[in-house]
Amino acid sequence: MNFSDKDIASDLMAMCKHAAQDLTRVAAECSNENLRRTIRQMRDQGEQAHNQLTNITVRNNWYLPAAPADHQEVRRVESFYARGGEYQTPAPGGYGYRTETGGYRTENYGYRHEGGMARPGEAYGVRPGEGYGAGAGANMGGVQGGFQGGFQGGYPTTNVGQRHENPGYRQGHNEYR
Amino acid sequence: MPHLTTMEVNALREIIGETQLKAKKLDIYMRQVNDQELRDWCRREAQTADQGVRTLIGFLDEGVRY
């Protein structure tokens, strides 16, 4: 079985990325100044090579680079950190902030509820009874106590605060069922 | 003053092994790819990897002599 140029380029890109990570880690662990400098030079050269390879793959349409971020999303994050990393007005019962037009915007992982609050005990963006994807802060919409119950056996989507065996999601399985 | 800690020797062993493998892989890929630009890139990187291996082995040599 032969690899195509595209396959080879993809493998080389992965190899370059791993090499850069390994060299960065090793350099941080070195106390010998000369060795650390040499390894960092190797890392820098490797990153340049990775960049050149990326350009080759993009030119040949072997690799699809990520699309630019949505401008509104960039502004939303910029605005959050420009305020010191705090929400202006925390939404009752969960995270969120008051929008200019009133009402609370409550967002989580691409799901969006606008113009109203998530109902208490309901994880944002998830219909009651459905499972939740893995990820820290997944239970952002819940009231206190939700985390405790949620992390041990599936995220609660209703009745937050109580342990809720959610059949839709099991830890260690990164999928919905 | 050439001095290596145990951690550095282990790190060198890991990095030298990986870089040697990288050089070998690049050498094989260089002969397989059709795209001229990619082939040139592989050739350059194979040479860089070989050079890197020699440099890193040099640190072990110094450590042995010290």
PDB file of N, CA, C and O in Angstrom, chain A residues 59-125:
ATOM      1  N   ARG A  59      -1.138  25.100  -0.008  1.00  0.00           N
ATOM      2  CA  ARG A  59      -1.054  25.410  -1.446  1.00  0.00           C
ATOM      3  C   ARG A  59      -1.576  24.252  -2.301  1.00  0.00           C
ATOM      4  O   ARG A  59      -2.172  24.450  -3.345  1.00  0.00           O
ATOM      5  N   ASN A  60      -1.315  23.042  -1.844  1.00  0.00           N
ATOM      6  CA  ASN A  60      -1.729  21.866  -2.615  1.00  0.00           C
ATOM      7  C   ASN A  60      -3.132  21.366  -2.256  1.00  0.00           C
ATOM      8  O   ASN A  60      -3.539  20.290  -2.703  1.00  0.00           O
ATOM      9  N   ASN A  61      -3.805  22.106  -1.386  1.00  0.00           N
ATOM     10  CA  ASN A  61      -5.140  21.706  -0.922  1.00  0.00           C
ATOM     11  C   ASN A  61      -5.136  20.352  -0.215  1.00  0.00           C
ATOM     12  O   ASN A  61      -6.089  19.580  -0.314  1.00  0.00           O
ATOM     13  N   TRP A  62      -4.054  20.055   0.483  1.00  0.00           N
ATOM     14  CA  TRP A  62      -3.998  18.818   1.275  1.00  0.00           C
ATOM     15  C   TRP A  62      -4.452  19.061   2.702  1.00  0.00           C
ATOM     16  O   TRP A  62      -4.644  18.149   3.473  1.00  0.00           O
ATOM     17  N   TYR A  63      -4.543  20.313   3.058  1.00  0.00           N
ATOM     18  CA  TYR A  63      -4.854  20.668   4.440  1.00  0.00           C
ATOM     19  C   TYR A  63      -5.812  21.845   4.442  1.00  0.00           C
ATOM     20  O   TYR A  63      -5.623  22.802   3.676  1.00  0.00           O
ATOM     21  N   LEU A  64      -6.826  21.741   5.267  1.00  0.00           N
ATOM     22  CA  LEU A  64      -7.818  22.816   5.368  1.00  0.00           C
ATOM     23  C   LEU A  64      -7.530  23.624   6.634  1.00  0.00           C
ATOM     24  O   LEU A  64      -7.775  23.140   7.739  1.00  0.00           O
ATOM     25  N   PRO A  65      -7.010  24.812   6.483  1.00  0.00           N
ATOM     26  CA  PRO A  65      -6.739  25.601   7.690  1.00  0.00           C
ATOM     27  C   PRO A  65      -8.032  26.060   8.345  1.00  0.00           C
ATOM     28  O   PRO A  65      -9.069  26.143   7.685  1.00  0.00           O
ATOM     29  N   ALA A  66      -7.947  26.352   9.623  1.00  0.00           N
ATOM     30  CA  ALA A  66      -9.133  26.792  10.344  1.00  0.00           C
ATOM     31  C   ALA A  66      -9.627  28.117   9.785  1.00  0.00           C
ATOM     32  O   ALA A  66      -8.829  28.965   9.372  1.00  0.00           O
ATOM     33  N   ALA A  67     -10.939  28.276   9.783  1.00  0.00           N
ATOM     34  CA  ALA A  67     -11.528  29.531   9.297  1.00  0.00           C
ATOM     35  C   ALA A  67     -11.308  30.631  10.333  1.00  0.00           C
ATOM     36  O   ALA A  67     -11.149  30.347  11.523  1.00  0.00           O
ATOM     37  N   PRO A  68     -11.271  31.868   9.884  1.00  0.00           N
ATOM     38  CA  PRO A  68     -11.138  32.968  10.859  1.00  0.00           C
ATOM     39  C   PRO A  68     -12.313  32.959  11.835  1.00  0.00           C
ATOM     40  O   PRO A  68     -13.431  32.603  11.449  1.00  0.00           O
ATOM     41  N   ALA A  69     -12.032  33.363  13.054  1.00  0.00           N
ATOM     42  CA  ALA A  69     -13.084  33.375  14.071  1.00  0.00           C
ATOM     43  C   ALA A  69     -14.134  34.427  13.725  1.00  0.00           C
ATOM     44  O   ALA A  69     -13.826  35.441  13.093  1.00  0.00           O
ATOM     45  N   ASP A  70     -15.342  34.170  14.157  1.00  0.00           N
ATOM     46  CA  ASP A  70     -16.435  35.121  13.981  1.00  0.00           C
ATOM     47  C   ASP A  70     -16.099  36.414  14.726  1.00  0.00           C
ATOM     48  O   ASP A  70     -15.692  36.378  15.887  1.00  0.00           O
ATOM     49  N   HIS A  71     -16.264  37.533  14.050  1.00  0.00           N
ATOM     50  CA  HIS A  71     -15.846  38.810  14.631  1.00  0.00           C
ATOM     51  C   HIS A  71     -16.584  39.104  15.939  1.00  0.00           C
ATOM     52  O   HIS A  71     -16.004  39.616  16.890  1.00  0.00           O
ATOM     53  N   GLN A  72     -17.854  38.763  15.961  1.00  0.00           N
ATOM     54  CA  GLN A  72     -18.637  39.023  17.181  1.00  0.00           C
ATOM     55  C   GLN A  72     -18.113  38.220  18.357  1.00  0.00           C
ATOM     56  O   GLN A  72     -18.098  38.677  19.487  1.00  0.00           O
ATOM     57  N   GLU A  73     -17.688  36.999  18.068  1.00  0.00           N
ATOM     58  CA  GLU A  73     -17.169  36.143  19.129  1.00  0.00           C
ATOM     59  C   GLU A  73     -15.847  36.707  19.660  1.00  0.00           C
ATOM     60  O   GLU A  73     -15.607  36.717  20.870  1.00  0.00           O
ATOM     61  N   VAL A  74     -15.014  37.189  18.755  1.00  0.00           N
ATOM     62  CA  VAL A  74     -13.750  37.801  19.173  1.00  0.00           C
ATOM     63  C   VAL A  74     -14.039  38.997  20.067  1.00  0.00           C
ATOM     64  O   VAL A  74     -13.442  39.174  21.130  1.00  0.00           O
ATOM     65  N   ARG A  75     -15.010  39.804  19.656  1.00  0.00           N
ATOM     66  CA  ARG A  75     -15.340  41.004  20.422  1.00  0.00           C
ATOM     67  C   ARG A  75     -15.912  40.642  21.798  1.00  0.00           C
ATOM     68  O   ARG A  75     -15.629  41.290  22.800  1.00  0.00           O
ATOM     69  N   ARG A  76     -16.703  39.571  21.824  1.00  0.00           N
ATOM     70  CA  ARG A  76     -17.299  39.141  23.088  1.00  0.00           C
ATOM     71  C   ARG A  76     -16.209  38.727  24.081  1.00  0.00           C
ATOM     72  O   ARG A  76     -16.230  39.113  25.250  1.00  0.00           O
ATOM     73  N   VAL A  77     -15.233  37.956  23.606  1.00  0.00           N
ATOM     74  CA  VAL A  77     -14.161  37.490  24.489  1.00  0.00           C
ATOM     75  C   VAL A  77     -13.273  38.668  24.889  1.00  0.00           C
ATOM     76  O   VAL A  77     -12.895  38.812  26.051  1.00  0.00           O
ATOM     77  N   GLU A  78     -12.989  39.534  23.914  1.00  0.00           N
ATOM     78  CA  GLU A  78     -12.157  40.710  24.202  1.00  0.00           C
ATOM     79  C   GLU A  78     -12.818  41.571  25.266  1.00  0.00           C
ATOM     80  O   GLU A  78     -12.182  42.011  26.209  1.00  0.00           O
ATOM     81  N   SER A  79     -14.116  41.727  25.120  1.00  0.00           N
ATOM     82  CA  SER A  79     -14.866  42.553  26.051  1.00  0.00           C
ATOM     83  C   SER A  79     -14.844  41.954  27.455  1.00  0.00           C
ATOM     84  O   SER A  79     -14.702  42.655  28.449  1.00  0.00           O
ATOM     85  N   PHE A  80     -14.936  40.644  27.522  1.00  0.00           N
ATOM     86  CA  PHE A  80     -14.913  39.953  28.807  1.00  0.00           C
ATOM     87  C   PHE A  80     -13.593  40.210  29.535  1.00  0.00           C
ATOM     88  O   PHE A  80     -13.567  40.599  30.703  1.00  0.00           O
ATOM     89  N   TYR A  81     -12.480  40.031  28.825  1.00  0.00           N
ATOM     90  CA  TYR A  81     -11.180  40.187  29.476  1.00  0.00           C
ATOM     91  C   TYR A  81     -10.820  41.652  29.686  1.00  0.00           C
ATOM     92  O   TYR A  81     -10.105  41.981  30.621  1.00  0.00           O
ATOM     93  N   ALA A  82     -11.331  42.520  28.827  1.00  0.00           N
ATOM     94  CA  ALA A  82     -11.071  43.947  29.017  1.00  0.00           C
ATOM     95  C   ALA A  82     -11.731  44.440  30.306  1.00  0.00           C
ATOM     96  O   ALA A  82     -11.295  45.413  30.905  1.00  0.00           O
ATOM     97  N   ARG A  83     -12.785  43.744  30.732  1.00  0.00           N
ATOM     98  CA  ARG A  83     -13.451  44.119  31.986  1.00  0.00           C
ATOM     99  C   ARG A  83     -12.789  43.474  33.179  1.00  0.00           C
ATOM    100  O   ARG A  83     -13.314  43.510  34.279  1.00  0.00           O
ATOM    101  N   GLY A  84     -11.670  42.809  32.964  1.00  0.00           N
ATOM    102  CA  GLY A  84     -10.958  42.180  34.075  1.00  0.00           C
ATOM    103  C   GLY A  84     -11.335  40.738  34.268  1.00  0.00           C
ATOM    104  O   GLY A  84     -11.113  40.166  35.334  1.00  0.00           O
ATOM    105  N   GLY A  85     -11.909  40.145  33.264  1.00  0.00           N
ATOM    106  CA  GLY A  85     -12.241  38.727  33.337  1.00  0.00           C
ATOM    107  C   GLY A  85     -13.428  38.435  34.231  1.00  0.00           C
ATOM    108  O   GLY A  85     -13.536  37.378  34.815  1.00  0.00           O
ATOM    109  N   GLU A  86     -14.325  39.402  34.356  1.00  0.00           N
ATOM    110  CA  GLU A  86     -15.506  39.163  35.180  1.00  0.00           C
ATOM    111  C   GLU A  86     -16.758  39.491  34.382  1.00  0.00           C
ATOM    112  O   GLU A  86     -16.768  40.411  33.565  1.00  0.00           O
ATOM    113  N   TYR A  87     -17.781  38.769  34.680  1.00  0.00           N
ATOM    114  CA  TYR A  87     -19.063  39.103  34.083  1.00  0.00           C
ATOM    115  C   TYR A  87     -19.590  40.352  34.739  1.00  0.00           C
ATOM    116  O   TYR A  87     -19.417  40.563  35.932  1.00  0.00           O
ATOM    117  N   GLN A  88     -20.252  41.180  33.941  1.00  0.00           N
ATOM    118  CA  GLN A  88     -20.766  42.428  34.504  1.00  0.00           C
ATOM    119  C   GLN A  88     -21.856  42.163  35.523  1.00  0.00           C
ATOM    120  O   GLN A  88     -21.830  42.637  36.628  1.00  0.00           O
ATOM    121  N   THR A  89     -22.817  41.427  35.143  1.00  0.00           N
ATOM    122  CA  THR A  89     -23.935  41.128  36.029  1.00  0.00           C
ATOM    123  C   THR A  89     -24.212  39.637  35.970  1.00  0.00           C
ATOM    124  O   THR A  89     -24.757  39.167  34.975  1.00  0.00           O
ATOM    125  N   PRO A  90     -23.826  38.930  36.991  1.00  0.00           N
ATOM    126  CA  PRO A  90     -24.065  37.489  36.935  1.00  0.00           C
ATOM    127  C   PRO A  90     -25.552  37.179  36.863  1.00  0.00           C
ATOM    128  O   PRO A  90     -26.358  37.816  37.532  1.00  0.00           O
ATOM    129  N   ALA A  91     -25.870  36.247  36.040  1.00  0.00           N
ATOM    130  CA  ALA A  91     -27.273  35.859  35.925  1.00  0.00           C
ATOM    131  C   ALA A  91     -27.675  35.036  37.142  1.00  0.00           C
ATOM    132  O   ALA A  91     -26.913  34.216  37.601  1.00  0.00           O
ATOM    133  N   PRO A  92     -28.848  35.275  37.647  1.00  0.00           N
ATOM    134  CA  PRO A  92     -29.279  34.474  38.797  1.00  0.00           C
ATOM    135  C   PRO A  92     -29.324  33.002  38.427  1.00  0.00           C
ATOM    136  O   PRO A  92     -29.814  32.647  37.369  1.00  0.00           O
ATOM    137  N   GLY A  93     -28.800  32.202  39.297  1.00  0.00           N
ATOM    138  CA  GLY A  93     -28.889  30.760  39.092  1.00  0.00           C
ATOM    139  C   GLY A  93     -27.859  30.220  38.138  1.00  0.00           C
ATOM    140  O   GLY A  93     -27.888  29.055  37.796  1.00  0.00           O
ATOM    141  N   GLY A  94     -26.953  31.023  37.685  1.00  0.00           N
ATOM    142  CA  GLY A  94     -25.952  30.467  36.785  1.00  0.00           C
ATOM    143  C   GLY A  94     -25.092  31.544  36.177  1.00  0.00           C
ATOM    144  O   GLY A  94     -25.188  32.707  36.528  1.00  0.00           O
ATOM    145  N   TYR A  95     -24.287  31.128  35.256  1.00  0.00           N
ATOM    146  CA  TYR A  95     -23.404  32.060  34.591  1.00  0.00           C
ATOM    147  C   TYR A  95     -24.155  32.799  33.496  1.00  0.00           C
ATOM    148  O   TYR A  95     -25.176  32.356  33.028  1.00  0.00           O
ATOM    149  N   GLY A  96     -23.565  33.892  33.092  1.00  0.00           N
ATOM    150  CA  GLY A  96     -24.190  34.673  32.038  1.00  0.00           C
ATOM    151  C   GLY A  96     -23.996  36.133  32.357  1.00  0.00           C
ATOM    152  O   GLY A  96     -23.482  36.473  33.424  1.00  0.00           O
ATOM    153  N   TYR A  97     -24.363  36.983  31.489  1.00  0.00           N
ATOM    154  CA  TYR A  97     -24.254  38.390  31.809  1.00  0.00           C
ATOM    155  C   TYR A  97     -25.374  39.132  31.125  1.00  0.00           C
ATOM    156  O   TYR A  97     -25.955  38.678  30.155  1.00  0.00           O
ATOM    157  N   ARG A  98     -25.648  40.278  31.668  1.00  0.00           N
ATOM    158  CA  ARG A  98     -26.756  41.059  31.131  1.00  0.00           C
ATOM    159  C   ARG A  98     -26.322  41.701  29.824  1.00  0.00           C
ATOM    160  O   ARG A  98     -25.253  42.289  29.752  1.00  0.00           O
ATOM    161  N   THR A  99     -27.115  41.563  28.842  1.00  0.00           N
ATOM    162  CA  THR A  99     -26.783  42.157  27.543  1.00  0.00           C
ATOM    163  C   THR A  99     -27.291  43.583  27.503  1.00  0.00           C
ATOM    164  O   THR A  99     -28.046  44.017  28.382  1.00  0.00           O
ATOM    165  N   GLU A 100     -26.875  44.289  26.472  1.00  0.00           N
ATOM    166  CA  GLU A 100     -27.264  45.698  26.362  1.00  0.00           C
ATOM    167  C   GLU A 100     -28.775  45.839  26.240  1.00  0.00           C
ATOM    168  O   GLU A 100     -29.336  46.841  26.628  1.00  0.00           O
ATOM    169  N   THR A 101     -29.402  44.868  25.677  1.00  0.00           N
ATOM    170  CA  THR A 101     -30.838  44.983  25.432  1.00  0.00           C
ATOM    171  C   THR A 101     -31.665  44.423  26.585  1.00  0.00           C
ATOM    172  O   THR A 101     -32.874  44.301  26.474  1.00  0.00           O
ATOM    173  N   GLY A 102     -30.996  44.126  27.673  1.00  0.00           N
ATOM    174  CA  GLY A 102     -31.731  43.529  28.775  1.00  0.00           C
ATOM    175  C   GLY A 102     -31.804  42.034  28.587  1.00  0.00           C
ATOM    176  O   GLY A 102     -31.421  41.503  27.563  1.00  0.00           O
ATOM    177  N   GLY A 103     -32.258  41.361  29.555  1.00  0.00           N
ATOM    178  CA  GLY A 103     -32.296  39.907  29.474  1.00  0.00           C
ATOM    179  C   GLY A 103     -30.901  39.359  29.697  1.00  0.00           C
ATOM    180  O   GLY A 103     -29.925  40.101  29.723  1.00  0.00           O
ATOM    181  N   TYR A 104     -30.818  38.104  29.849  1.00  0.00           N
ATOM    182  CA  TYR A 104     -29.525  37.504  30.101  1.00  0.00           C
ATOM    183  C   TYR A 104     -29.128  36.642  28.937  1.00  0.00           C
ATOM    184  O   TYR A 104     -29.930  35.894  28.414  1.00  0.00           O
ATOM    185  N   ARG A 105     -27.894  36.780  28.604  1.00  0.00           N
ATOM    186  CA  ARG A 105     -27.359  35.885  27.581  1.00  0.00           C
ATOM    187  C   ARG A 105     -26.648  34.759  28.317  1.00  0.00           C
ATOM    188  O   ARG A 105     -25.847  34.987  29.206  1.00  0.00           O
ATOM    189  N   THR A 106     -26.983  33.606  27.970  1.00  0.00           N
ATOM    190  CA  THR A 106     -26.356  32.461  28.628  1.00  0.00           C
ATOM    191  C   THR A 106     -25.865  31.531  27.551  1.00  0.00           C
ATOM    192  O   THR A 106     -26.633  31.040  26.749  1.00  0.00           O
ATOM    193  N   GLU A 107     -24.571  31.330  27.563  1.00  0.00           N
ATOM    194  CA  GLU A 107     -24.002  30.574  26.462  1.00  0.00           C
ATOM    195  C   GLU A 107     -23.126  29.461  26.981  1.00  0.00           C
ATOM    196  O   GLU A 107     -22.536  29.568  28.027  1.00  0.00           O
ATOM    197  N   ASN A 108     -23.046  28.456  26.224  1.00  0.00           N
ATOM    198  CA  ASN A 108     -22.131  27.386  26.588  1.00  0.00           C
ATOM    199  C   ASN A 108     -21.837  26.512  25.393  1.00  0.00           C
ATOM    200  O   ASN A 108     -22.723  25.907  24.831  1.00  0.00           O
ATOM    201  N   TYR A 109     -20.595  26.470  25.007  1.00  0.00           N
ATOM    202  CA  TYR A 109     -20.115  25.542  24.005  1.00  0.00           C
ATOM    203  C   TYR A 109     -20.939  25.545  22.725  1.00  0.00           C
ATOM    204  O   TYR A 109     -21.387  24.525  22.247  1.00  0.00           O
ATOM    205  N   GLY A 110     -21.148  26.699  22.215  1.00  0.00           N
ATOM    206  CA  GLY A 110     -21.800  26.771  20.918  1.00  0.00           C
ATOM    207  C   GLY A 110     -23.313  26.775  20.993  1.00  0.00           C
ATOM    208  O   GLY A 110     -23.984  27.093  20.033  1.00  0.00           O
ATOM    209  N   TYR A 111     -23.876  26.416  22.137  1.00  0.00           N
ATOM    210  CA  TYR A 111     -25.327  26.500  22.265  1.00  0.00           C
ATOM    211  C   TYR A 111     -25.659  27.862  22.831  1.00  0.00           C
ATOM    212  O   TYR A 111     -24.936  28.418  23.620  1.00  0.00           O
ATOM    213  N   ARG A 112     -26.787  28.369  22.467  1.00  0.00           N
ATOM    214  CA  ARG A 112     -27.070  29.735  22.876  1.00  0.00           C
ATOM    215  C   ARG A 112     -28.529  29.874  23.270  1.00  0.00           C
ATOM    216  O   ARG A 112     -29.424  29.437  22.562  1.00  0.00           O
ATOM    217  N   HIS A 113     -28.742  30.475  24.414  1.00  0.00           N
ATOM    218  CA  HIS A 113     -30.090  30.864  24.801  1.00  0.00           C
ATOM    219  C   HIS A 113     -30.062  32.373  24.863  1.00  0.00           C
ATOM    220  O   HIS A 113     -29.310  32.936  25.634  1.00  0.00           O
ATOM    221  N   GLU A 114     -30.854  33.021  24.095  1.00  0.00           N
ATOM    222  CA  GLU A 114     -30.848  34.474  24.171  1.00  0.00           C
ATOM    223  C   GLU A 114     -32.215  34.962  24.616  1.00  0.00           C
ATOM    224  O   GLU A 114     -33.235  34.349  24.341  1.00  0.00           O
ATOM    225  N   GLY A 115     -32.157  36.113  25.273  1.00  0.00           N
ATOM    226  CA  GLY A 115     -33.397  36.752  25.663  1.00  0.00           C
ATOM    227  C   GLY A 115     -34.062  36.106  26.859  1.00  0.00           C
ATOM    228  O   GLY A 115     -35.215  36.317  27.133  1.00  0.00           O
ATOM    229  N   GLY A 116     -33.341  35.323  27.584  1.00  0.00           N
ATOM    230  CA  GLY A 116     -33.956  34.750  28.773  1.00  0.00           C
ATOM    231  C   GLY A 116     -32.964  33.902  29.520  1.00  0.00           C
ATOM    232  O   GLY A 116     -31.896  33.603  29.029  1.00  0.00           O
ATOM    233  N   MET A 117     -33.320  33.538  30.720  1.00  0.00           N
ATOM    234  CA  MET A 117     -32.418  32.744  31.523  1.00  0.00           C
ATOM    235  C   MET A 117     -32.676  31.267  31.262  1.00  0.00           C
ATOM    236  O   MET A 117     -33.780  30.871  30.916  1.00  0.00           O
ATOM    237  N   ALA A 118     -31.636  30.512  31.499  1.00  0.00           N
ATOM    238  CA  ALA A 118     -31.859  29.076  31.514  1.00  0.00           C
ATOM    239  C   ALA A 118     -32.663  28.759  32.766  1.00  0.00           C
ATOM    240  O   ALA A 118     -32.529  29.421  33.780  1.00  0.00           O
ATOM    241  N   ARG A 119     -33.489  27.795  32.665  1.00  0.00           N
ATOM    242  CA  ARG A 119     -34.289  27.452  33.831  1.00  0.00           C
ATOM    243  C   ARG A 119     -33.400  26.851  34.904  1.00  0.00           C
ATOM    244  O   ARG A 119     -32.433  26.142  34.581  1.00  0.00           O
ATOM    245  N   PRO A 120     -33.682  27.146  36.168  1.00  0.00           N
ATOM    246  CA  PRO A 120     -32.839  26.606  37.236  1.00  0.00           C
ATOM    247  C   PRO A 120     -32.720  25.090  37.114  1.00  0.00           C
ATOM    248  O   PRO A 120     -33.720  24.407  36.890  1.00  0.00           O
ATOM    249  N   GLY A 121     -31.505  24.656  37.262  1.00  0.00           N
ATOM    250  CA  GLY A 121     -31.296  23.218  37.239  1.00  0.00           C
ATOM    251  C   GLY A 121     -31.139  22.641  35.852  1.00  0.00           C
ATOM    252  O   GLY A 121     -30.964  21.453  35.685  1.00  0.00           O
ATOM    253  N   GLU A 122     -31.198  23.491  34.880  1.00  0.00           N
ATOM    254  CA  GLU A 122     -31.087  22.985  33.520  1.00  0.00           C
ATOM    255  C   GLU A 122     -29.739  23.376  32.943  1.00  0.00           C
ATOM    256  O   GLU A 122     -29.363  24.530  32.974  1.00  0.00           O
ATOM    257  N   ALA A 123     -29.042  22.405  32.500  1.00  0.00           N
ATOM    258  CA  ALA A 123     -27.747  22.716  31.896  1.00  0.00           C
ATOM    259  C   ALA A 123     -27.994  23.407  30.577  1.00  0.00           C
ATOM    260  O   ALA A 123     -28.891  23.056  29.824  1.00  0.00           O
ATOM    261  N   TYR A 124     -27.211  24.428  30.301  1.00  0.00           N
ATOM    262  CA  TYR A 124     -27.440  25.226  29.116  1.00  0.00           C
ATOM    263  C   TYR A 124     -27.282  24.415  27.844  1.00  0.00           C
ATOM    264  O   TYR A 124     -26.350  23.659  27.693  1.00  0.00           O
ATOM    265  N   GLY A 125     -28.140  24.656  26.955  1.00  0.00           N
ATOM    266  CA  GLY A 125     -27.985  24.093  25.623  1.00  0.00           C
ATOM    267  C   GLY A 125     -28.315  22.618  25.537  1.00  0.00           C
ATOM    268  O   GLY A 125     -28.135  21.997  24.519  1.00  0.00           O
TER     269      GLY A 125
END
